[in-house]
Amino acid sequence: MTLTSDQAVEKAGSFGWYQLRVFAVISYAKIFCSCVLMVMTFSTAEPPWQCVANSSCNFTGTFKPGDANYEKRCLMARDQWEFAIDAGFDSIVTEWDLVCSKSMYATIANSITFILWIFGAMAGSIIGDKFGRKIVVFPCVIFASLCGLASAFANKYWVFALFRALLGAGIGGYSICSFVLVMEYIGIRHRSIVGFCVFYPWILALFMLALLGYLIPSWRTLSIITSAPGLLFFVFWFTPDSLRWYLVKGKFDDAKKVLVDVAKGCGNNYTKQDFEFEEEHTFNIEHERLGDIRDLFHSRSMAHRTLVSWYCWLVSGLVYYGISLSSTTIGGDMYLNFFLSALFEGIGMAIGIPLLDRFGRKKTIAASMCVAALAAIVAALLSQYDDGTMLVGKIISAMVIAKFFVTIAFDGVYVYSSELFPTVVRNTAMGTSTSAARIGSFAAPFTQKVHPMMPFGIMALNALICGILCMTLPETKDKPLPDTV
């Protein structure tokens, strides 16, 4: 009996020890690459300022970005004010005095990480479709960790910014290829749960970072500790390449070897002869070129999927990182805010799994985006009319509700996009989509600097539009993954 790729995976085992091993390897990479990326929340944090005691500065209290008197220090001599920080805390803002005319430098350092992420993701996705997922994942993880480590020893701002930018290219290259590598081993029955669980290492990384940031207030030491473990990723080189990529590339012997191992991991005893693929499928693989970005627009239907997918990713990146970065400026303890954000993100993932299976992909994503939009509107209004008594309301609206629902939407978009596009262009589609997310991520730090309502107002509007557009896409729940365009 001849088999399609989905049938072959289901026959060998939808999810077993073999897939779990691949999942564990990629999880290691995700934990430490996530730490390398999100350490920027603390390394570029701008603490509030206060007047120096017995100086001519006559303002009382502390002032953070967005406060009415925040810019007043720019009219004073530097010895009239100081950062309101605990003993031992530092960041690039305090070390290099990135305030007033230099206040955008920290924002730029964060944003250029996402700009280079775009190029890394696009290059990685194309290379991954042509030469395999594994050949992209391993070098990119090690490169990103190396750049994160090097940034900790920067003695000038531009050196720090350079290594943070290069780090973004590495993370962009690994992120999509690693996700696709895992998902292409998973059967239909387990695709939703694994598609969400692959992001739990990210949550674990955020918990670790909240604790490490609290215990290690020095940004240089924190950067070293979070970057070094990623350099050991090469020890997992034994991990196989994507099963579906083997099939699309026509490497049937390699695919059958992997399927036999997958079957053993699921308690099934099969030989290579038990996996025979359809002749038509074989013919297409041997004669058809592998897809590229042109195939994302080869028909009106595919172009519609591509453009809406790109917009959903852009909005997800904008809202997700906009909320994450606001943990240091919204008020209160930034480590507690960061922890709460991660906690409810993890809860959102747990709830998102049954929602995707019960209501389908597009309904879950659309509804989550709309609720996140409403929460962001409330946070925007509280920011506009904050008289100092609305801190709890802002934290609940932004850190809890909005982050909870945008997590469901963002992770759902990952799963949904991987199912919308065929194997020959899946990596390219995912790579260009995550590039769109990085445009949103790039914009997120800049929204924090202008007006109290601006960050959450922009998030709310785009999330609402995204939720509506998502409903125009086809449902992919319980549908087999397409292999060709």
Short mmCIF file of C-alpha atoms in Angstrom, two decimals:
data_model
loop_
_atom_site.label_atom_id
_atom_site.label_comp_id
_atom_site.label_asym_id
_atom_site.label_seq_id
_atom_site.Cartn_x
_atom_site.Cartn_y
_atom_site.Cartn_z
CA MET A 1 0.00 0.00 0.00
CA THR A 2 1.39 3.37 -1.05
CA LEU A 3 1.34 6.24 1.45
CA THR A 4 1.26 10.00 1.53
CA SER A 5 3.65 11.75 3.92
CA ASP A 6 0.88 12.29 6.49
CA GLN A 7 -0.18 8.66 6.28
CA ALA A 8 3.44 7.54 6.70
CA VAL A 9 3.85 9.64 9.87
CA GLU A 10 0.56 8.37 11.30
CA LYS A 11 1.53 4.79 10.52
CA ALA A 12 4.95 5.09 12.17
CA GLY A 13 3.52 6.99 15.14
CA SER A 14 1.97 10.42 15.49
CA PHE A 15 4.10 11.27 18.54
CA GLY A 16 6.51 9.07 20.47
CA TRP A 17 9.98 8.92 21.99
CA TYR A 18 11.72 9.77 18.72
CA GLN A 19 9.72 12.97 18.23
CA LEU A 20 10.17 13.75 21.92
CA ARG A 21 13.94 13.57 21.48
CA VAL A 22 13.83 16.03 18.58
CA PHE A 23 11.54 18.24 20.65
CA ALA A 24 13.97 18.17 23.61
CA VAL A 25 16.95 19.16 21.47
CA ILE A 26 15.13 22.10 19.93
CA SER A 27 13.84 23.06 23.39
CA TYR A 28 17.42 23.42 24.64
CA ALA A 29 18.14 25.82 21.79
CA LYS A 30 14.95 27.77 22.38
CA ILE A 31 15.56 28.22 26.12
CA PHE A 32 18.95 29.84 25.75
CA CYS A 33 18.30 31.73 22.51
CA SER A 34 15.22 33.17 24.21
CA CYS A 35 17.34 34.28 27.16
CA VAL A 36 19.89 35.82 24.80
CA LEU A 37 17.12 37.76 23.06
CA MET A 38 14.98 38.88 26.00
CA VAL A 39 17.86 39.86 28.28
CA MET A 40 17.49 43.17 26.41
CA THR A 41 14.49 43.91 28.65
CA PHE A 42 16.89 44.43 31.56
CA SER A 43 20.16 45.32 29.81
CA THR A 44 18.51 48.30 28.07
CA ALA A 45 16.10 49.21 30.89
CA GLU A 46 15.79 52.89 31.69
CA PRO A 47 15.24 53.42 35.42
CA PRO A 48 13.36 56.47 36.69
CA TRP A 49 15.26 59.57 37.78
CA GLN A 50 15.07 61.79 40.83
CA CYS A 51 16.62 65.02 42.04
CA VAL A 52 19.94 64.87 43.85
CA ALA A 53 19.51 65.73 47.51
CA ASN A 54 20.38 69.33 48.41
CA SER A 55 20.56 70.41 44.76
CA SER A 56 18.77 73.19 42.90
CA CYS A 57 16.41 70.57 41.42
CA ASN A 58 13.10 71.07 43.21
CA PHE A 59 10.99 68.18 41.90
CA THR A 60 9.84 65.57 44.36
CA GLY A 61 9.43 61.87 43.62
CA THR A 62 10.74 59.79 40.75
CA PHE A 63 9.94 60.14 37.06
CA LYS A 64 9.77 57.38 34.44
CA PRO A 65 9.18 57.59 30.66
CA GLY A 66 5.72 58.94 29.99
CA ASP A 67 5.49 60.99 33.21
CA ALA A 68 4.75 64.71 32.90
CA ASN A 69 8.11 65.84 34.30
CA TYR A 70 10.17 63.08 32.68
CA GLU A 71 11.93 65.45 30.22
CA LYS A 72 12.64 68.18 32.80
CA ARG A 73 16.04 66.72 33.62
CA CYS A 74 17.23 67.61 30.12
CA LEU A 75 17.09 71.27 31.14
CA MET A 76 19.27 70.73 34.22
CA ALA A 77 22.96 70.24 34.78
CA ARG A 78 23.88 66.55 34.95
CA ASP A 79 24.90 66.80 38.62
CA GLN A 80 21.40 67.98 39.60
CA TRP A 81 19.67 64.64 39.05
CA GLU A 82 20.45 60.94 39.37
CA PHE A 83 18.98 57.57 38.45
CA ALA A 84 16.63 56.19 41.11
CA ILE A 85 18.11 52.69 41.24
CA ASP A 86 18.90 50.04 43.79
CA ALA A 87 22.49 49.35 44.70
CA GLY A 88 24.24 47.20 42.10
CA PHE A 89 21.77 47.75 39.26
CA ASP A 90 23.08 48.94 35.95
CA SER A 91 22.12 48.87 32.29
CA ILE A 92 23.53 50.38 29.13
CA VAL A 93 21.36 53.43 29.86
CA THR A 94 22.98 54.06 33.24
CA GLU A 95 26.49 53.04 32.15
CA TRP A 96 26.62 55.20 29.03
CA ASP A 97 24.11 57.85 30.18
CA LEU A 98 21.71 57.26 27.29
CA VAL A 99 19.23 60.00 28.20
CA CYS A 100 17.79 63.16 26.68
CA SER A 101 19.39 63.56 23.22
CA LYS A 102 20.74 60.00 23.50
CA SER A 103 17.55 58.45 24.87
CA MET A 104 16.70 56.72 21.60
CA TYR A 105 19.97 54.78 21.54
CA ALA A 106 18.69 52.02 23.82
CA THR A 107 15.52 51.77 21.72
CA ILE A 108 17.60 51.56 18.55
CA ALA A 109 19.74 48.78 20.05
CA ASN A 110 16.59 46.75 20.66
CA SER A 111 15.02 47.52 17.32
CA ILE A 112 18.00 46.69 15.12
CA THR A 113 17.96 43.21 16.65
CA PHE A 114 14.60 42.68 14.97
CA ILE A 115 15.72 44.28 11.70
CA LEU A 116 18.57 41.79 11.31
CA TRP A 117 16.15 39.06 12.45
CA ILE A 118 14.18 39.76 9.25
CA PHE A 119 17.18 39.08 7.01
CA GLY A 120 18.21 36.06 9.08
CA ALA A 121 14.71 34.59 8.90
CA MET A 122 14.38 35.10 5.16
CA ALA A 123 17.83 33.71 4.39
CA GLY A 124 17.37 30.83 6.82
CA SER A 125 13.98 29.88 5.43
CA ILE A 126 15.20 29.81 1.83
CA ILE A 127 18.34 27.84 2.71
CA GLY A 128 16.25 25.52 4.88
CA ASP A 129 13.90 24.72 1.99
CA LYS A 130 16.80 24.08 -0.37
CA PHE A 131 19.33 22.28 1.83
CA GLY A 132 17.47 21.16 4.94
CA ARG A 133 16.37 22.56 8.28
CA LYS A 134 19.22 21.16 10.38
CA ILE A 135 21.99 22.86 8.40
CA VAL A 136 20.42 26.22 9.34
CA VAL A 137 19.43 25.59 12.96
CA PHE A 138 22.77 24.54 14.45
CA PRO A 139 25.08 27.29 13.10
CA CYS A 140 22.49 29.98 13.82
CA VAL A 141 21.98 28.96 17.47
CA ILE A 142 25.73 28.94 18.15
CA PHE A 143 26.25 32.22 16.27
CA ALA A 144 23.47 33.97 18.21
CA SER A 145 24.89 32.76 21.53
CA LEU A 146 28.38 33.88 20.55
CA CYS A 147 27.14 37.37 19.65
CA GLY A 148 25.19 37.59 22.91
CA LEU A 149 28.35 36.71 24.81
CA ALA A 150 30.44 39.22 22.86
CA SER A 151 27.95 42.03 23.56
CA ALA A 152 28.62 41.61 27.28
CA PHE A 153 32.22 42.74 26.76
CA ALA A 154 31.42 45.80 24.65
CA ASN A 155 33.17 48.92 25.90
CA LYS A 156 31.30 51.28 23.57
CA TYR A 157 27.66 51.63 22.64
CA TRP A 158 28.16 50.98 18.91
CA VAL A 159 30.00 47.70 19.65
CA PHE A 160 27.12 46.58 21.85
CA ALA A 161 24.58 47.56 19.18
CA LEU A 162 26.55 45.74 16.47
CA PHE A 163 26.60 42.43 18.33
CA ARG A 164 22.92 42.76 19.29
CA ALA A 165 22.11 43.28 15.61
CA LEU A 166 24.14 40.24 14.51
CA LEU A 167 22.50 38.24 17.30
CA GLY A 168 19.15 39.03 15.69
CA ALA A 169 20.28 37.50 12.40
CA GLY A 170 21.19 34.27 14.16
CA ILE A 171 17.93 34.04 16.08
CA GLY A 172 15.95 34.82 12.94
CA GLY A 173 17.69 32.04 11.06
CA TYR A 174 17.12 29.38 13.70
CA SER A 175 13.62 30.27 14.92
CA ILE A 176 11.45 29.21 12.00
CA CYS A 177 13.62 26.32 10.84
CA SER A 178 13.61 24.82 14.34
CA PHE A 179 9.82 25.10 14.59
CA VAL A 180 9.31 23.54 11.15
CA LEU A 181 11.83 20.79 11.95
CA VAL A 182 9.76 19.71 14.95
CA MET A 183 6.33 20.11 13.37
CA GLU A 184 7.19 18.11 10.25
CA TYR A 185 7.71 15.03 12.42
CA ILE A 186 4.30 15.32 14.10
CA GLY A 187 1.11 13.54 13.03
CA ILE A 188 -2.22 15.27 12.58
CA ARG A 189 -3.58 14.15 15.97
CA HIS A 190 -0.81 15.83 17.98
CA ARG A 191 -0.07 18.85 15.82
CA SER A 192 -1.99 21.39 17.94
CA ILE A 193 -0.59 20.36 21.30
CA VAL A 194 3.00 20.09 20.05
CA GLY A 195 2.61 23.35 18.13
CA PHE A 196 1.87 25.09 21.44
CA CYS A 197 4.21 23.06 23.65
CA VAL A 198 7.18 23.93 21.47
CA PHE A 199 6.89 27.41 22.99
CA TYR A 200 6.99 26.31 26.63
CA PRO A 201 10.81 26.44 26.60
CA TRP A 202 10.33 30.13 25.81
CA ILE A 203 8.18 30.49 28.93
CA LEU A 204 10.76 28.63 30.99
CA ALA A 205 13.41 31.00 29.65
CA LEU A 206 11.34 34.02 30.71
CA PHE A 207 10.90 32.61 34.22
CA MET A 208 14.64 31.99 34.41
CA LEU A 209 15.36 35.49 33.16
CA ALA A 210 13.03 37.13 35.68
CA LEU A 211 14.82 35.31 38.50
CA LEU A 212 18.32 35.85 37.11
CA GLY A 213 17.60 39.51 36.45
CA TYR A 214 16.48 39.96 40.06
CA LEU A 215 19.52 38.11 41.45
CA ILE A 216 22.07 39.55 39.02
CA PRO A 217 21.46 43.29 38.54
CA SER A 218 24.61 43.77 36.42
CA TRP A 219 23.70 43.65 32.72
CA ARG A 220 27.15 42.38 31.69
CA THR A 221 27.16 39.43 34.09
CA LEU A 222 23.57 38.63 33.20
CA SER A 223 24.41 38.62 29.48
CA ILE A 224 27.35 36.25 30.02
CA ILE A 225 25.34 33.77 32.07
CA THR A 226 22.44 33.68 29.61
CA SER A 227 24.61 33.38 26.48
CA ALA A 228 27.27 30.81 27.36
CA PRO A 229 25.07 27.64 27.47
CA GLY A 230 23.99 28.09 23.84
CA LEU A 231 27.57 27.56 22.68
CA LEU A 232 27.25 23.88 23.68
CA PHE A 233 24.42 23.22 21.22
CA PHE A 234 26.79 21.48 18.77
CA VAL A 235 26.75 18.34 20.95
CA PHE A 236 23.24 17.62 19.59
CA TRP A 237 24.38 17.38 15.97
CA PHE A 238 23.11 13.77 15.86
CA THR A 239 19.56 15.15 15.50
CA PRO A 240 18.13 14.15 12.07
CA ASP A 241 16.82 16.56 9.48
CA SER A 242 13.14 17.10 8.73
CA LEU A 243 11.27 13.96 7.68
CA ARG A 244 9.01 15.81 5.25
CA TRP A 245 11.99 17.61 3.75
CA TYR A 246 13.57 14.22 3.02
CA LEU A 247 10.39 13.22 1.21
CA VAL A 248 10.02 16.41 -0.80
CA LYS A 249 13.70 16.31 -1.72
CA GLY A 250 13.29 12.73 -2.95
CA LYS A 251 15.57 11.17 -0.29
CA PHE A 252 13.28 8.22 0.27
CA ASP A 253 15.90 5.92 1.79
CA ASP A 254 16.75 8.51 4.47
CA ALA A 255 13.05 9.08 5.07
CA LYS A 256 12.36 5.37 5.51
CA LYS A 257 15.26 4.98 7.95
CA VAL A 258 13.83 7.81 10.04
CA LEU A 259 10.30 6.37 9.85
CA VAL A 260 11.56 3.00 11.13
CA ASP A 261 13.18 4.78 14.09
CA VAL A 262 10.03 6.83 14.69
CA ALA A 263 7.99 3.64 14.70
CA LYS A 264 10.33 2.02 17.24
CA GLY A 265 9.92 5.04 19.49
CA CYS A 266 6.16 4.53 19.35
CA GLY A 267 6.37 0.78 20.04
CA ASN A 268 5.73 -0.23 16.42
CA ASN A 269 7.95 -2.69 14.55
CA TYR A 270 8.24 -1.78 10.87
CA THR A 271 10.91 -2.15 8.21
CA LYS A 272 11.72 0.10 5.26
CA GLN A 273 9.58 -2.10 3.05
CA ASP A 274 6.52 -1.14 5.09
CA PHE A 275 6.79 2.45 3.87
CA GLU A 276 6.15 2.78 0.16
CA PHE A 277 5.16 6.16 -1.23
CA GLU A 278 2.76 7.01 -4.01
CA GLU A 279 4.28 6.86 -7.50
CA GLU A 280 2.71 10.18 -8.42
CA HIS A 281 4.19 11.74 -5.31
CA THR A 282 7.60 10.30 -6.24
CA PHE A 283 7.32 11.61 -9.80
CA ASN A 284 6.50 15.13 -8.63
CA ILE A 285 9.43 15.19 -6.24
CA GLU A 286 11.91 14.03 -8.85
CA HIS A 287 10.86 16.56 -11.47
CA GLU A 288 9.48 19.54 -9.62
CA ARG A 289 11.69 22.40 -8.48
CA LEU A 290 11.49 23.24 -4.81
CA GLY A 291 9.29 26.25 -4.18
CA ASP A 292 10.43 29.79 -3.55
CA ILE A 293 8.83 33.11 -2.65
CA ARG A 294 7.19 33.43 -6.08
CA ASP A 295 4.98 30.45 -5.26
CA LEU A 296 3.44 32.36 -2.36
CA PHE A 297 1.67 34.46 -5.01
CA HIS A 298 1.07 31.90 -7.75
CA SER A 299 -2.72 32.21 -7.38
CA ARG A 300 -5.19 34.69 -5.89
CA SER A 301 -6.02 32.24 -3.09
CA MET A 302 -2.36 31.71 -2.17
CA ALA A 303 -1.63 35.45 -2.35
CA HIS A 304 -4.55 36.11 0.03
CA ARG A 305 -3.22 33.52 2.50
CA THR A 306 0.25 35.00 2.27
CA LEU A 307 -0.74 38.64 2.81
CA VAL A 308 -3.13 37.96 5.68
CA SER A 309 -0.58 35.66 7.29
CA TRP A 310 2.06 38.37 7.05
CA TYR A 311 -0.25 40.93 8.66
CA CYS A 312 -1.23 38.54 11.47
CA TRP A 313 2.43 37.96 12.22
CA LEU A 314 3.22 41.68 12.11
CA VAL A 315 0.45 42.46 14.60
CA SER A 316 1.41 39.55 16.84
CA GLY A 317 5.00 40.77 17.00
CA LEU A 318 3.92 44.36 17.68
CA VAL A 319 1.49 43.50 20.47
CA TYR A 320 3.57 40.75 22.08
CA TYR A 321 6.84 42.66 22.31
CA GLY A 322 5.08 45.95 22.99
CA ILE A 323 3.56 44.45 26.14
CA SER A 324 6.78 42.63 27.10
CA LEU A 325 8.94 45.75 26.83
CA SER A 326 6.40 47.84 28.76
CA SER A 327 7.11 45.73 31.88
CA THR A 328 9.97 48.11 32.76
CA THR A 329 8.00 51.33 32.13
CA ILE A 330 4.43 50.58 33.17
CA GLY A 331 5.29 51.12 36.84
CA GLY A 332 5.89 48.93 39.87
CA ASP A 333 8.66 46.34 40.13
CA MET A 334 9.96 45.48 36.65
CA TYR A 335 11.03 41.96 37.66
CA LEU A 336 7.59 41.19 39.09
CA ASN A 337 5.93 42.65 36.00
CA PHE A 338 8.14 40.52 33.77
CA PHE A 339 7.34 37.42 35.85
CA LEU A 340 3.59 38.08 35.76
CA SER A 341 3.76 38.58 32.01
CA ALA A 342 5.54 35.23 31.59
CA LEU A 343 3.20 33.45 34.01
CA PHE A 344 0.03 34.40 32.20
CA GLU A 345 1.70 33.74 28.88
CA GLY A 346 2.26 30.16 30.05
CA ILE A 347 -1.36 29.86 31.21
CA GLY A 348 -2.46 31.24 27.86
CA MET A 349 -0.53 28.51 26.06
CA ALA A 350 -2.10 25.79 28.21
CA ILE A 351 -5.59 27.07 27.49
CA GLY A 352 -4.84 27.75 23.83
CA ILE A 353 -4.21 24.07 23.06
CA PRO A 354 -7.79 22.84 23.71
CA LEU A 355 -9.21 26.02 22.17
CA LEU A 356 -7.44 25.36 18.87
CA ASP A 357 -8.67 21.78 18.85
CA ARG A 358 -12.20 22.60 19.96
CA PHE A 359 -13.01 25.72 17.94
CA GLY A 360 -10.44 25.56 15.15
CA ARG A 361 -7.51 27.76 14.27
CA LYS A 362 -9.03 30.87 12.74
CA LYS A 363 -11.86 31.34 15.27
CA THR A 364 -9.49 30.97 18.21
CA ILE A 365 -6.94 33.39 16.76
CA ALA A 366 -9.57 35.95 15.72
CA ALA A 367 -11.34 35.91 19.09
CA SER A 368 -8.05 36.14 21.01
CA MET A 369 -6.92 39.12 18.95
CA CYS A 370 -10.20 40.94 19.58
CA VAL A 371 -10.07 40.38 23.35
CA ALA A 372 -6.42 41.47 23.43
CA ALA A 373 -7.49 44.61 21.55
CA LEU A 374 -10.13 45.41 24.18
CA ALA A 375 -7.61 44.90 27.00
CA ALA A 376 -5.12 47.17 25.24
CA ILE A 377 -7.82 49.87 24.86
CA VAL A 378 -8.46 49.75 28.61
CA ALA A 379 -4.70 49.98 29.30
CA ALA A 380 -4.45 52.95 26.91
CA LEU A 381 -7.26 54.82 28.68
CA LEU A 382 -5.73 54.11 32.10
CA SER A 383 -2.37 55.39 30.86
CA GLN A 384 -3.96 58.59 29.55
CA TYR A 385 -5.83 59.40 32.75
CA ASP A 386 -3.37 57.92 35.23
CA ASP A 387 -3.14 60.03 38.38
CA GLY A 388 -0.81 57.57 40.09
CA THR A 389 -3.59 55.35 41.45
CA MET A 390 -4.20 53.19 38.37
CA LEU A 391 -1.06 51.05 38.42
CA VAL A 392 -2.87 47.83 39.30
CA GLY A 393 -5.44 48.41 36.54
CA LYS A 394 -2.75 48.95 33.92
CA ILE A 395 -0.84 45.87 35.00
CA ILE A 396 -3.96 43.69 34.96
CA SER A 397 -5.07 45.04 31.58
CA ALA A 398 -1.70 44.91 29.85
CA MET A 399 0.47 42.38 31.66
CA VAL A 400 -2.30 39.88 32.35
CA ILE A 401 -5.29 40.06 30.02
CA ALA A 402 -3.68 41.43 26.86
CA LYS A 403 -0.58 39.25 27.20
CA PHE A 404 -2.72 36.19 27.94
CA PHE A 405 -4.78 36.52 24.77
CA VAL A 406 -2.04 37.72 22.44
CA THR A 407 -0.04 34.65 23.47
CA ILE A 408 -2.89 32.40 22.37
CA ALA A 409 -3.11 34.32 19.10
CA PHE A 410 0.65 34.44 18.42
CA ASP A 411 1.23 30.77 19.09
CA GLY A 412 -1.91 29.91 17.17
CA VAL A 413 -0.59 31.90 14.20
CA TYR A 414 2.57 29.76 14.26
CA VAL A 415 0.52 26.55 14.06
CA TYR A 416 -1.97 27.98 11.58
CA SER A 417 0.66 29.28 9.16
CA SER A 418 2.55 25.99 9.17
CA GLU A 419 -0.69 24.30 8.04
CA LEU A 420 -1.76 26.91 5.47
CA PHE A 421 1.24 26.42 3.17
CA PRO A 422 2.55 23.30 1.35
CA THR A 423 5.84 21.62 2.29
CA VAL A 424 7.78 22.90 -0.73
CA VAL A 425 7.27 26.53 0.38
CA ARG A 426 6.41 26.07 4.07
CA ASN A 427 9.80 27.17 5.35
CA THR A 428 9.81 30.14 2.95
CA ALA A 429 6.27 31.10 3.97
CA MET A 430 7.10 30.83 7.65
CA GLY A 431 10.35 32.73 7.18
CA THR A 432 8.72 35.64 5.38
CA SER A 433 5.90 35.63 7.92
CA THR A 434 8.25 35.86 10.88
CA SER A 435 10.02 38.67 9.02
CA ALA A 436 6.70 40.52 9.07
CA ALA A 437 6.52 39.86 12.82
CA ARG A 438 9.93 41.45 13.23
CA ILE A 439 8.69 44.63 11.56
CA GLY A 440 6.08 44.79 14.31
CA SER A 441 8.71 43.92 16.90
CA PHE A 442 10.99 46.63 15.51
CA ALA A 443 8.24 49.22 15.91
CA ALA A 444 7.31 48.12 19.45
CA PRO A 445 10.20 49.84 21.31
CA PHE A 446 9.55 53.16 19.57
CA THR A 447 5.91 53.24 20.67
CA GLN A 448 7.08 53.29 24.30
CA LYS A 449 8.71 56.73 24.00
CA VAL A 450 6.08 59.06 22.58
CA HIS A 451 2.73 59.31 24.39
CA PRO A 452 1.19 57.29 27.25
CA MET A 453 -1.75 56.19 25.06
CA MET A 454 0.30 55.43 21.98
CA PRO A 455 1.66 51.93 22.75
CA PHE A 456 -1.63 50.35 23.73
CA GLY A 457 -3.72 52.39 21.27
CA ILE A 458 -1.67 51.16 18.28
CA MET A 459 -1.75 47.61 19.58
CA ALA A 460 -5.53 47.69 20.04
CA LEU A 461 -6.33 49.01 16.56
CA ASN A 462 -4.11 46.54 14.74
CA ALA A 463 -5.19 43.57 16.85
CA LEU A 464 -8.84 44.31 16.04
CA ILE A 465 -8.19 44.53 12.29
CA CYS A 466 -6.12 41.35 12.44
CA GLY A 467 -8.91 39.43 14.15
CA ILE A 468 -11.37 40.41 11.41
CA LEU A 469 -9.00 39.52 8.54
CA CYS A 470 -8.17 36.16 10.08
CA MET A 471 -11.77 35.06 9.60
CA THR A 472 -11.31 35.27 5.82
CA LEU A 473 -8.78 32.41 5.80
CA PRO A 474 -9.68 28.70 5.41
CA GLU A 475 -9.80 26.42 8.45
CA THR A 476 -6.96 23.87 8.67
CA LYS A 477 -8.01 21.91 11.76
CA ASP A 478 -7.67 18.13 11.21
CA LYS A 479 -6.61 18.69 7.59
CA PRO A 480 -3.53 16.91 6.15
CA LEU A 481 -0.48 19.06 5.46
CA PRO A 482 -0.15 19.76 1.72
CA ASP A 483 3.22 18.83 0.19
CA THR A 484 3.13 20.61 -3.19
CA VAL A 485 1.81 23.92 -4.49
#
